[in-house]
mmCIF file of C-alpha atoms in Angstrom:
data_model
loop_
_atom_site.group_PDB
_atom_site.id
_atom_site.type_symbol
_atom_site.label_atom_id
_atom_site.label_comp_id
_atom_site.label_asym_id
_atom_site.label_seq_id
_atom_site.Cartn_x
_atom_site.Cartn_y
_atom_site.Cartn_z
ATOM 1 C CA UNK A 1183 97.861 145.414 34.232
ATOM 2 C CA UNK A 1184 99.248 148.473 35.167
ATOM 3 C CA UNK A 1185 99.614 147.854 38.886
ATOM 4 C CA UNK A 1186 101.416 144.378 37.952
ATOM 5 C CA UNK A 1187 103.825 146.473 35.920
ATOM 6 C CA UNK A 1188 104.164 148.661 38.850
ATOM 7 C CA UNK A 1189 105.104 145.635 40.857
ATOM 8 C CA UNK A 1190 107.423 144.126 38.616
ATOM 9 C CA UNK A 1191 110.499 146.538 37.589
ATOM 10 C CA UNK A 1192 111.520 143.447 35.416
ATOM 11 C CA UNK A 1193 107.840 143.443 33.862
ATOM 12 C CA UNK A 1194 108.276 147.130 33.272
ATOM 13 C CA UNK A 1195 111.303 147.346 31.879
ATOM 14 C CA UNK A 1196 110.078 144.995 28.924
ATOM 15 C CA UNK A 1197 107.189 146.972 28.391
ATOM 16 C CA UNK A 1198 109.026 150.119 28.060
ATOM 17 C CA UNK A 1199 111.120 147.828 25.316
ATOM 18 C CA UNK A 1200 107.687 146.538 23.219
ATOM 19 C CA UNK A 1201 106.728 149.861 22.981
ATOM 20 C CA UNK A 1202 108.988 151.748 22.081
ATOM 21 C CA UNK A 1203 109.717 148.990 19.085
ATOM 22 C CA UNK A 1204 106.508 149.265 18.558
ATOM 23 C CA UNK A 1205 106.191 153.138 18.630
ATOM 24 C CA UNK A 1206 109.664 154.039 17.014
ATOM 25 C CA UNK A 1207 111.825 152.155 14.464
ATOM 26 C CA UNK A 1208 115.608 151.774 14.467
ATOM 27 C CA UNK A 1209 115.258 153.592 10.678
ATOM 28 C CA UNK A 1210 113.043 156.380 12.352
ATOM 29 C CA UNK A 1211 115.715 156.882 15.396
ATOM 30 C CA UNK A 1212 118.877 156.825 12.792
ATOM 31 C CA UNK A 1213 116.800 159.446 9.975
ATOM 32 C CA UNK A 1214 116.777 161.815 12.692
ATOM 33 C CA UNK A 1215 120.294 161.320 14.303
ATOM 34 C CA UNK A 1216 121.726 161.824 11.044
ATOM 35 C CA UNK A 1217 119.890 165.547 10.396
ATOM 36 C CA UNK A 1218 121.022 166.555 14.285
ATOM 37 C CA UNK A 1219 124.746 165.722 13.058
ATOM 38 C CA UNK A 1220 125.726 167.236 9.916
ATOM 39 C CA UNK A 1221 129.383 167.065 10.472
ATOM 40 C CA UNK A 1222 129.414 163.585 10.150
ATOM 41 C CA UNK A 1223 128.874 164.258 6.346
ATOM 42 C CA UNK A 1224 130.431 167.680 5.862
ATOM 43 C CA UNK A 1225 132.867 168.652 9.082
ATOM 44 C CA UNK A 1226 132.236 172.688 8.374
ATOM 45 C CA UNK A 1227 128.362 172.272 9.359
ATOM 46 C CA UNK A 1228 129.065 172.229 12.653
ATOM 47 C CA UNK A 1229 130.156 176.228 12.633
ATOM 48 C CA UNK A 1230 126.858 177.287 11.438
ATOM 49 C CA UNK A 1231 125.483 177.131 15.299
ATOM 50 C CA UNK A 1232 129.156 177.956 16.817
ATOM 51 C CA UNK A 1233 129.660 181.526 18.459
ATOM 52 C CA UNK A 1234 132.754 183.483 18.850
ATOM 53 C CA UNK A 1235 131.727 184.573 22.357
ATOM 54 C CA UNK A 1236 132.981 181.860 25.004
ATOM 55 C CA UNK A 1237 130.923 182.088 28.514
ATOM 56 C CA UNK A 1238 132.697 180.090 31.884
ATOM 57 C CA UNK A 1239 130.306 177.218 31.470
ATOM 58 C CA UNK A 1240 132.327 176.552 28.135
ATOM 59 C CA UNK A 1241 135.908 176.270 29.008
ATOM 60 C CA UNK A 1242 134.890 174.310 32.649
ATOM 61 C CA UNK A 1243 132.758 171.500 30.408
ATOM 62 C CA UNK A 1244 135.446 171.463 28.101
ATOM 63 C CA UNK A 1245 137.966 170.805 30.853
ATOM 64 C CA UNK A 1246 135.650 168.505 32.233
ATOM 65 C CA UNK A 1247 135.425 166.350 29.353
ATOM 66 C CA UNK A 1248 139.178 166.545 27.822
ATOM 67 C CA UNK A 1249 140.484 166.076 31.494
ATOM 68 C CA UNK A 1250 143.652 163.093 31.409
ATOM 69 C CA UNK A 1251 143.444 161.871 34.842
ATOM 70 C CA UNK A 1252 139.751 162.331 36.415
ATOM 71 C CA UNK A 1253 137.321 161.360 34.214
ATOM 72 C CA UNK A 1254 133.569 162.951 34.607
ATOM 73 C CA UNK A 1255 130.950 163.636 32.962
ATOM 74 C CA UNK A 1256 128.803 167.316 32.611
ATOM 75 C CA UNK A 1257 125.399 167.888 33.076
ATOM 76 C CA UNK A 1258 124.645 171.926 32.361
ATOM 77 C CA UNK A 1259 121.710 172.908 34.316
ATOM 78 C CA UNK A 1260 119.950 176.569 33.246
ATOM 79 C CA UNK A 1261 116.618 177.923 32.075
ATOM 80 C CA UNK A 1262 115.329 177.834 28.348
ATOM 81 C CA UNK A 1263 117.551 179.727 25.939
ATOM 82 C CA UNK A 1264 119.953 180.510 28.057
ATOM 83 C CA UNK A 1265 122.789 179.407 25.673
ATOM 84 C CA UNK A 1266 123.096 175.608 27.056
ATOM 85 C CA UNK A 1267 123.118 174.185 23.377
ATOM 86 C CA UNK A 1268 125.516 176.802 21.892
ATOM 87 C CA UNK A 1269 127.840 175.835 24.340
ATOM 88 C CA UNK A 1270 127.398 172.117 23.258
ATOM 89 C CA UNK A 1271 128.115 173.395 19.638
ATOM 90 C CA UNK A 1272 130.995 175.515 20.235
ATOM 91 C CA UNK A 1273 132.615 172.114 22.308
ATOM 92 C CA UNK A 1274 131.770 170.220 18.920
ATOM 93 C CA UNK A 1275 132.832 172.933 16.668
ATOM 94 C CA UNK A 1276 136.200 173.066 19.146
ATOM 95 C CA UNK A 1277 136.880 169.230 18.876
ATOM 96 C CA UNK A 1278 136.207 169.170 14.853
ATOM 97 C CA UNK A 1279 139.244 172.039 14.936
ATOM 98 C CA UNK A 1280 141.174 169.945 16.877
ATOM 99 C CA UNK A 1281 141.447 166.823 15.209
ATOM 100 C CA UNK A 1282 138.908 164.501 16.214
ATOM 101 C CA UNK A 1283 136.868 162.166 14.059
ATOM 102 C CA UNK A 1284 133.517 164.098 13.106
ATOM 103 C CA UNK A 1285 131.908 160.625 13.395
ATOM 104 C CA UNK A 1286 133.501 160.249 16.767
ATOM 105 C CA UNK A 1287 130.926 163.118 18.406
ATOM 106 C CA UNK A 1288 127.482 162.510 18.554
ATOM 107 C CA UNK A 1289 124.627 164.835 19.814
ATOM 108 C CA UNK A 1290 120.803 164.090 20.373
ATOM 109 C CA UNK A 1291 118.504 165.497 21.892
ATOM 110 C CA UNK A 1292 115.326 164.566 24.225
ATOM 111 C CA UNK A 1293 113.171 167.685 22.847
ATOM 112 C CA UNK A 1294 112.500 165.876 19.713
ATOM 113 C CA UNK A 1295 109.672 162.872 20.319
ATOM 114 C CA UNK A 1296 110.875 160.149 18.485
ATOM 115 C CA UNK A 1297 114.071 160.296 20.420
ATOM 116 C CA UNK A 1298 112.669 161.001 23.464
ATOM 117 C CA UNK A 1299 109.895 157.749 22.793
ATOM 118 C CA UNK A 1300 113.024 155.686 21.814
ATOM 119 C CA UNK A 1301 114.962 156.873 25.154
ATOM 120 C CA UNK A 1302 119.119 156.703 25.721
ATOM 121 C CA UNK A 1303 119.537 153.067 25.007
ATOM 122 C CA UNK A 1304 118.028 152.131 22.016
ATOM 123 C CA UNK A 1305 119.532 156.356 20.842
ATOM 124 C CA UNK A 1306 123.186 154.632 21.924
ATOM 125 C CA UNK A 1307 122.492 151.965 19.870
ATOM 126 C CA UNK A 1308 121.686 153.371 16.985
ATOM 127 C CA UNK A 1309 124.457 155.776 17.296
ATOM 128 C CA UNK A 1310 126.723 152.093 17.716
ATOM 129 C CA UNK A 1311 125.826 150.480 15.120
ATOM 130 C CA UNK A 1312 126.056 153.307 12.242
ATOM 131 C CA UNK A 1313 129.376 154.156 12.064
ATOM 132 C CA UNK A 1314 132.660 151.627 13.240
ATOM 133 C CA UNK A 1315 134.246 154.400 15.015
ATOM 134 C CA UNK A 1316 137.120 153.840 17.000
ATOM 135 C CA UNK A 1317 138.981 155.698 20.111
ATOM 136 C CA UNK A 1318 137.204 158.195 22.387
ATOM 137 C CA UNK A 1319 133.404 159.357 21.529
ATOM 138 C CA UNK A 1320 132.217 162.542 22.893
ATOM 139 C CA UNK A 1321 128.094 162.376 23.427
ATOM 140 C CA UNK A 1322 126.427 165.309 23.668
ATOM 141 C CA UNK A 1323 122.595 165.085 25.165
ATOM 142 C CA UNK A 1324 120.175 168.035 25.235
ATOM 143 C CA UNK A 1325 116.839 168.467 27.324
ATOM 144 C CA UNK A 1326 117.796 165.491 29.054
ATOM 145 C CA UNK A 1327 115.283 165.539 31.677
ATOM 146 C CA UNK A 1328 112.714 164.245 28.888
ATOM 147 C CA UNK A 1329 113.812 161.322 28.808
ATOM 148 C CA UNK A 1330 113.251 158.170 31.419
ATOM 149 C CA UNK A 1331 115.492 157.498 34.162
ATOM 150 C CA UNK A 1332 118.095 159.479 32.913
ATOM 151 C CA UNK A 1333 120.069 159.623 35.427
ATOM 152 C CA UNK A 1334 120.538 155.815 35.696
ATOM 153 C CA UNK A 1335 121.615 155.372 32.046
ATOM 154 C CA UNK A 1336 124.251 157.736 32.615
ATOM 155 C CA UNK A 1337 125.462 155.772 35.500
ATOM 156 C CA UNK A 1338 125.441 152.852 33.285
ATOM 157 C CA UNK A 1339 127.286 154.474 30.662
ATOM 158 C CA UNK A 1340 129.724 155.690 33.127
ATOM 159 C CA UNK A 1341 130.457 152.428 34.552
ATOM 160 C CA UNK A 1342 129.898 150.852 31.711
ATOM 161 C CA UNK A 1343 131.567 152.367 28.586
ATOM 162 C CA UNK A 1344 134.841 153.799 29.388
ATOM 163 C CA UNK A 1345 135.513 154.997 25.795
ATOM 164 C CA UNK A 1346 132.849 157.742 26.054
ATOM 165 C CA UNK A 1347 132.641 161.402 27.467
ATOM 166 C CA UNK A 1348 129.713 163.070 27.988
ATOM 167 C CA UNK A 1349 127.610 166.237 28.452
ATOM 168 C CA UNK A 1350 124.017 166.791 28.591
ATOM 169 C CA UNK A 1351 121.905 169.977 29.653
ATOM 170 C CA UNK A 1352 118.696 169.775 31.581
ATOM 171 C CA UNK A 1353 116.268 172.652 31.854
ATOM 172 C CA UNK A 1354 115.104 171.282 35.124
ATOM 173 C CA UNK A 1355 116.625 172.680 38.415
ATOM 174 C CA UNK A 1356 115.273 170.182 40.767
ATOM 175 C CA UNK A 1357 115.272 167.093 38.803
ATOM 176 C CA UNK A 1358 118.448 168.121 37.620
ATOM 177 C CA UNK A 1359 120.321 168.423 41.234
ATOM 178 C CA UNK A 1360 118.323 165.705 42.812
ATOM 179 C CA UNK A 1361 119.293 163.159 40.696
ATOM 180 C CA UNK A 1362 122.752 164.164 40.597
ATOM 181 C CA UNK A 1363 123.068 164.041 44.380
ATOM 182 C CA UNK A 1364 122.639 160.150 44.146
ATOM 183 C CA UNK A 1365 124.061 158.481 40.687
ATOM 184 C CA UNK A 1366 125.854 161.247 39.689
ATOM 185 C CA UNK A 1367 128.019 161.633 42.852
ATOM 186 C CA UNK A 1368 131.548 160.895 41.846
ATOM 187 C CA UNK A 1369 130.117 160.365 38.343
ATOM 188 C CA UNK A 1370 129.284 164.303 36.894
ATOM 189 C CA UNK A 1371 129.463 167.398 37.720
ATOM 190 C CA UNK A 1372 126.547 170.040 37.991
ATOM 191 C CA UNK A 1373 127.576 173.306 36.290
ATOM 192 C CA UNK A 1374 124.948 176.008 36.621
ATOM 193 C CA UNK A 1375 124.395 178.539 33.861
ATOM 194 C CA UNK A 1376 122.581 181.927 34.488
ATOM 195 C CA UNK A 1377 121.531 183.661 32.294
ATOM 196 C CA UNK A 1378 123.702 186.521 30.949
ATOM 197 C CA UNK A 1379 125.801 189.243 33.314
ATOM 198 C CA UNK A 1380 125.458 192.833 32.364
ATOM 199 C CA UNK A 1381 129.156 192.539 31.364
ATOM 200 C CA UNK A 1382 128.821 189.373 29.158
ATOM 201 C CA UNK A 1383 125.940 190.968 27.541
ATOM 202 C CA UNK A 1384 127.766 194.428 26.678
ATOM 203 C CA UNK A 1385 130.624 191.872 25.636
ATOM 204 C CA UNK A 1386 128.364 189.954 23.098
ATOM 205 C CA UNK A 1387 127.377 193.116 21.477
ATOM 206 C CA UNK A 1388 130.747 194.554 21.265
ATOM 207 C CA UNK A 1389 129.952 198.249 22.676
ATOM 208 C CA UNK A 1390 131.484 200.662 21.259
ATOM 209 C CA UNK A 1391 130.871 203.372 24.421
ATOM 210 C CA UNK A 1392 132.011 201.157 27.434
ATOM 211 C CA UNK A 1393 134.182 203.435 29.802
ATOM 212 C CA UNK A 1394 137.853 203.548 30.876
ATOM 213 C CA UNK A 1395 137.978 202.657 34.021
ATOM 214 C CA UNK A 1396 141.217 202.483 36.063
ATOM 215 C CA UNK A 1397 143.359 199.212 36.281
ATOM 216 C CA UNK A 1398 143.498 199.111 40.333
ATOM 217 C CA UNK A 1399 139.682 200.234 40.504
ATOM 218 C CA UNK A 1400 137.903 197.726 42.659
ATOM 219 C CA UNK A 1401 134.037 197.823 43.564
ATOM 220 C CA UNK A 1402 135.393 197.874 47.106
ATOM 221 C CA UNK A 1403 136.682 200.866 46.780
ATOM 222 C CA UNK A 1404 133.717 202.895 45.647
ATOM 223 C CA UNK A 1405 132.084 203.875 49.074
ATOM 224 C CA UNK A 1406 135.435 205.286 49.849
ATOM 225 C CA UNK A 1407 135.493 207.571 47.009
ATOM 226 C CA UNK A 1408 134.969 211.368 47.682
ATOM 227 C CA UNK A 1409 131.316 212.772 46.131
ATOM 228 C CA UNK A 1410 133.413 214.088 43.414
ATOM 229 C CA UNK A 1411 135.525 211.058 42.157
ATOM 230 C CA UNK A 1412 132.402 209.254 42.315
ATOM 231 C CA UNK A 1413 130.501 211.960 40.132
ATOM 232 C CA UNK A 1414 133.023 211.509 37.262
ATOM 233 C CA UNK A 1415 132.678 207.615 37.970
ATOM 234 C CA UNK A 1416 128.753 208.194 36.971
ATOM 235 C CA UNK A 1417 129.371 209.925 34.248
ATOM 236 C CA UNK A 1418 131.799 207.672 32.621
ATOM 237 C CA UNK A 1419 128.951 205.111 32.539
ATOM 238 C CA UNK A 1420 126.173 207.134 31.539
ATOM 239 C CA UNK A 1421 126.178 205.603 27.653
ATOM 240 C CA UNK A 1422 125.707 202.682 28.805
ATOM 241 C CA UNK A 1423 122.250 203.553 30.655
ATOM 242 C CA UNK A 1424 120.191 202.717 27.368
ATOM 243 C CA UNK A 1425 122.121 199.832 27.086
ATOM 244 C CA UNK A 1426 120.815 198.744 30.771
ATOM 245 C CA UNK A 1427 117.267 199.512 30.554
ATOM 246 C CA UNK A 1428 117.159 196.739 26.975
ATOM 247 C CA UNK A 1429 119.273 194.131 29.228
ATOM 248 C CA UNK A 1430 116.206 194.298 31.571
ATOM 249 C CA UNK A 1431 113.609 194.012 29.374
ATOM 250 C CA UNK A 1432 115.307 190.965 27.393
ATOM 251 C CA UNK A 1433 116.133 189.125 30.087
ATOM 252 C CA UNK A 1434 119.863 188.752 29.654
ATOM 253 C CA UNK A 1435 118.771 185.803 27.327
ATOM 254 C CA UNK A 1436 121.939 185.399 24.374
ATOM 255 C CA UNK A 1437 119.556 184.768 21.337
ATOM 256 C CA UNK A 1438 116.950 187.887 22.325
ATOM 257 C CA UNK A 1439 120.151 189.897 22.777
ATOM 258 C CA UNK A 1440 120.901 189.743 19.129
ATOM 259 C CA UNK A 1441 117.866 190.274 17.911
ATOM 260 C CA UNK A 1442 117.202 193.820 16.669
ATOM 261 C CA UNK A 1443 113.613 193.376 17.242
ATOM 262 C CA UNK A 1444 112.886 194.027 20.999
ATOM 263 C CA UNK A 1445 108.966 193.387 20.432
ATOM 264 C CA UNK A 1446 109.903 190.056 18.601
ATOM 265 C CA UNK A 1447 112.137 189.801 21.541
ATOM 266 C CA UNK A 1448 109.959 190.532 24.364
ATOM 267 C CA UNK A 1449 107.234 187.907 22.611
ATOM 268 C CA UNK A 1450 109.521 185.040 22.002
ATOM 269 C CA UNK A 1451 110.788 185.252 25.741
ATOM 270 C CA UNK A 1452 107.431 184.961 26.741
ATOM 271 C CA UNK A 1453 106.363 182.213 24.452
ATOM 272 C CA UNK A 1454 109.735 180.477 24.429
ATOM 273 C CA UNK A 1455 110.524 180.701 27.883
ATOM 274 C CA UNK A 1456 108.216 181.574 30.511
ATOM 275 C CA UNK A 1457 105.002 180.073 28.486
ATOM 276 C CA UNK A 1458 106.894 176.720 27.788
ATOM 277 C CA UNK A 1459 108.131 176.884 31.133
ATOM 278 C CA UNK A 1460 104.657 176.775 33.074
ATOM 279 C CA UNK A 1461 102.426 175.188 30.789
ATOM 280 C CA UNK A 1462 104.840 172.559 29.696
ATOM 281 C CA UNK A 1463 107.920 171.553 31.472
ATOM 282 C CA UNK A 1464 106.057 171.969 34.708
ATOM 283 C CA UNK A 1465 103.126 170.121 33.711
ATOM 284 C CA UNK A 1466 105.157 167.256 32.114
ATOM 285 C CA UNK A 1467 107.640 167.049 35.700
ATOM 286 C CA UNK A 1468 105.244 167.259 38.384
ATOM 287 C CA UNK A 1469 101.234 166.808 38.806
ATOM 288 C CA UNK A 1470 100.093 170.116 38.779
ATOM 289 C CA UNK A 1471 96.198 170.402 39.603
ATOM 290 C CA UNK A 1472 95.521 173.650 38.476
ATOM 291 C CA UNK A 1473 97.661 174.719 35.615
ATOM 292 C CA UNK A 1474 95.722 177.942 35.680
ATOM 293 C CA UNK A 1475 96.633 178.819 38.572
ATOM 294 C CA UNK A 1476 100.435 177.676 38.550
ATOM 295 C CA UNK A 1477 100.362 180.337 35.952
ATOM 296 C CA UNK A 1478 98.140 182.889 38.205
ATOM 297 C CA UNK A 1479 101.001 182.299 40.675
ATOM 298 C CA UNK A 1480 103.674 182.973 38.780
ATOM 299 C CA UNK A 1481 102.347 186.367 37.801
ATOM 300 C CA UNK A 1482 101.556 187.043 41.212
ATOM 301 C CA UNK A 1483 105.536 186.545 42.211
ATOM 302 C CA UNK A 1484 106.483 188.848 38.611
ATOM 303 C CA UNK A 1485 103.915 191.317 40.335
ATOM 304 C CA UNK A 1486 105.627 191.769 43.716
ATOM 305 C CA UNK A 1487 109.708 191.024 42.435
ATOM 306 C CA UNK A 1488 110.382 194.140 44.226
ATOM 307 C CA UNK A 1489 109.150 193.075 47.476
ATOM 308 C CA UNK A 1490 111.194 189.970 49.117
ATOM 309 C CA UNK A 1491 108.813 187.186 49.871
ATOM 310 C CA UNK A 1492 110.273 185.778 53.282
ATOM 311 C CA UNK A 1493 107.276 183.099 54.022
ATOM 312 C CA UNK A 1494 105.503 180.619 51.448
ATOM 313 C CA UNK A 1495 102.690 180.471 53.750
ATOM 314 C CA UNK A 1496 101.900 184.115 52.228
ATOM 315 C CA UNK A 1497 101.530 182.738 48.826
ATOM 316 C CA UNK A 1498 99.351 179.761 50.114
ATOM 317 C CA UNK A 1499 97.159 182.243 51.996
ATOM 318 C CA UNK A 1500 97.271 184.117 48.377
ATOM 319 C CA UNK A 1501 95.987 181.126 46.790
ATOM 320 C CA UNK A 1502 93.733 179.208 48.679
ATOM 321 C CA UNK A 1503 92.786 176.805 46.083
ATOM 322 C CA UNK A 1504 96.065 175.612 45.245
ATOM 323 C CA UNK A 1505 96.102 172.269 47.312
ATOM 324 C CA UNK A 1506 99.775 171.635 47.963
ATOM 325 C CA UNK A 1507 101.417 171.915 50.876
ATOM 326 C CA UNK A 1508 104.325 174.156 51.745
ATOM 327 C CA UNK A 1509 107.299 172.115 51.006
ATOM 328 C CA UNK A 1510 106.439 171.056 47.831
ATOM 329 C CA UNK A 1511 105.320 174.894 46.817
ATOM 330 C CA UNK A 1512 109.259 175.582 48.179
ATOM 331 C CA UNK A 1513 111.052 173.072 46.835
ATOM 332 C CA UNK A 1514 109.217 171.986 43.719
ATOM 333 C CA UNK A 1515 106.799 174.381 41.789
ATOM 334 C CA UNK A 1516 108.640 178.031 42.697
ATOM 335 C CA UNK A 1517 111.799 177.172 41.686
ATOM 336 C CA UNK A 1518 111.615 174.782 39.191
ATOM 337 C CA UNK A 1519 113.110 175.354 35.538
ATOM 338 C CA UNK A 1520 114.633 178.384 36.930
ATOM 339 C CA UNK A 1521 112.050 180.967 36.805
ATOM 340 C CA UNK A 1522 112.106 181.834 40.421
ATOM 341 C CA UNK A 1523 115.127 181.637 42.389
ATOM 342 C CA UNK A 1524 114.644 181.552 46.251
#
């Protein structure tokens, strides 16, 4: 049976239909849109998960999506907890501020099951048929990359359904920019979002001891700077040393840099991130053999992130037993999800 649904996309598409009616219920798929938008009952909710601090990947999706003449849609593309969702919420927060119709924006997202068994359609639907809305709707989807042939839907819903802009965030790198390279050309744009600069993070915190540097100072200009001027250049940003050494061992991460629990810190980027990372995400996007030692493997790159790795075939002489060949360790495993950058 499965091979005939294989065959037949037609086939397939209808099962994908009977089970997800049978699986999840219109009731079940509206219950939990209504808890993942608040506003549409009280407008204020949505500033309990807004920020003050703006990053770049804020005001460039909000241009994106409030642009008059070219219409697109945005995709933001990072690693776990790297602030992809507060930037959805600070777009909502900004639209409730100006104006629009609370029951106008809608946001779902792909993490949770029974939306992610359910899948963009029958989520659009349910979203259609609660509330008579009227003018433009702004959709917000999270962890998109859980959910089937993403990419396609939004290429329906593109062509499709003029009165909607849209962003979404995928966790994804590769399945991410690979899909967008096909449907999304012309359709979305890509925006990348690192995780936090040294500078954004001393900005979130609101240091008190960052240094007064000159106006017409330029990085440029520093190996041209007599031992002296640079000495008193040192010195001016010697309180923020302390500051440094906690940036690296948080990770530059926006929620962990909050926290005033580094140990809590250091544990929930572990667990949140990297552990979610390799034992999930890359398990669920690709057909890892050994998930033991995709995780051995990782370590071993952690191990040696002083040393630049210039040849793959190192690692695969590292790890005999890992039966892939060297393209896919390039393109797929190593970077995926952001953990490794090449």
């Amino acid at each position: 049976m499965l091979y005939y649904i294989e065959q037949d996309s037609n086939t397939f598409n209808q099962y994908n239909e009977v089970m997800s009616v049978a699986l999840v219920t219109n009731e079940q798929v509206i219950k939990a849109l209504r808890n993942y938008n608040p506003w549409w009952r009280n407008p204020s909710a949505a500033k309990e998960e807004d920020r003050p601090q703006h990053r770049v990947a804020y005001h460039e999706t909000l241009r994106i999506m409030q642009h008059k003449t070219i219409r697109r849609f945005a995709v933001l593309s990072g690693a776990r907890r790297v602030g992809k969702t507060t930037i959805l919420y600070q777009i909502i927060n900004h639209l409730i501020d100006n104006g629009v119709n609370p029951r106008n924006i809608f946001y779902a997202t792909f993490d949770n099951p029974v939306l992610k068994m359910a899948g963009v359609d029958m989520v659009l639907s349910a979203y259609d048929s609660m509330y008579p809305v009227e003018g433009v709707r702004y959709v917000f989807f999270d962890e998109i990359q859980y959910t089937e042939n993403w990419e396609l839907w939004m290429k329906v819903i593109y062509d499709s359904r003029k009165d909607i802009r849209l962003a979404a965030t995928g966790s994804a790198s590769p399945i991410i920019e690979d899909a967008s390279t096909d449907s999304g050309t012309g359709r979305w744009t890509v925006i990348k979002i690192p995780t936090l600069s040294f500078y954004e993070y001393c900005q979130l915190l609101q240091l008190d001891d960052m240094p007064l540097l000159p106006d017409h100072l330029k990085i440029t200009d520093i190996p041209k700077m007599e031992n002296a001027e640079v000495a008193d250049l040192m010195a001016r940003f010697e309180p923020l040393v302390k500051h440094f050494n906690r940036y690296l061992t948080i990770g530059g991460f926006l929620e962990l840099a909050l926290s005033d629990d580094d140990l809590y810190a250091q544990r929930m980027l572990r667990e949140d991130v990297v552990d979610k990372v390799i034992k999930r995400d890359v398990l669920t996007l690709f057909k890892v053999r050994s998930p033991l030692l995709m995780e051995k493997l990782f370590l071993y790159l952690c191990i040696f992130s002083k040393v630049l790795i210039c040849r793959y075939s190192l690692l695969l002489q590292a790890f005999p037993a890992f039966f892939i060949v060297e393209d896919t360790l390039k393109s797929s495993y190593i970077p995926v999800c952001f953990c490794v950058q090449k």
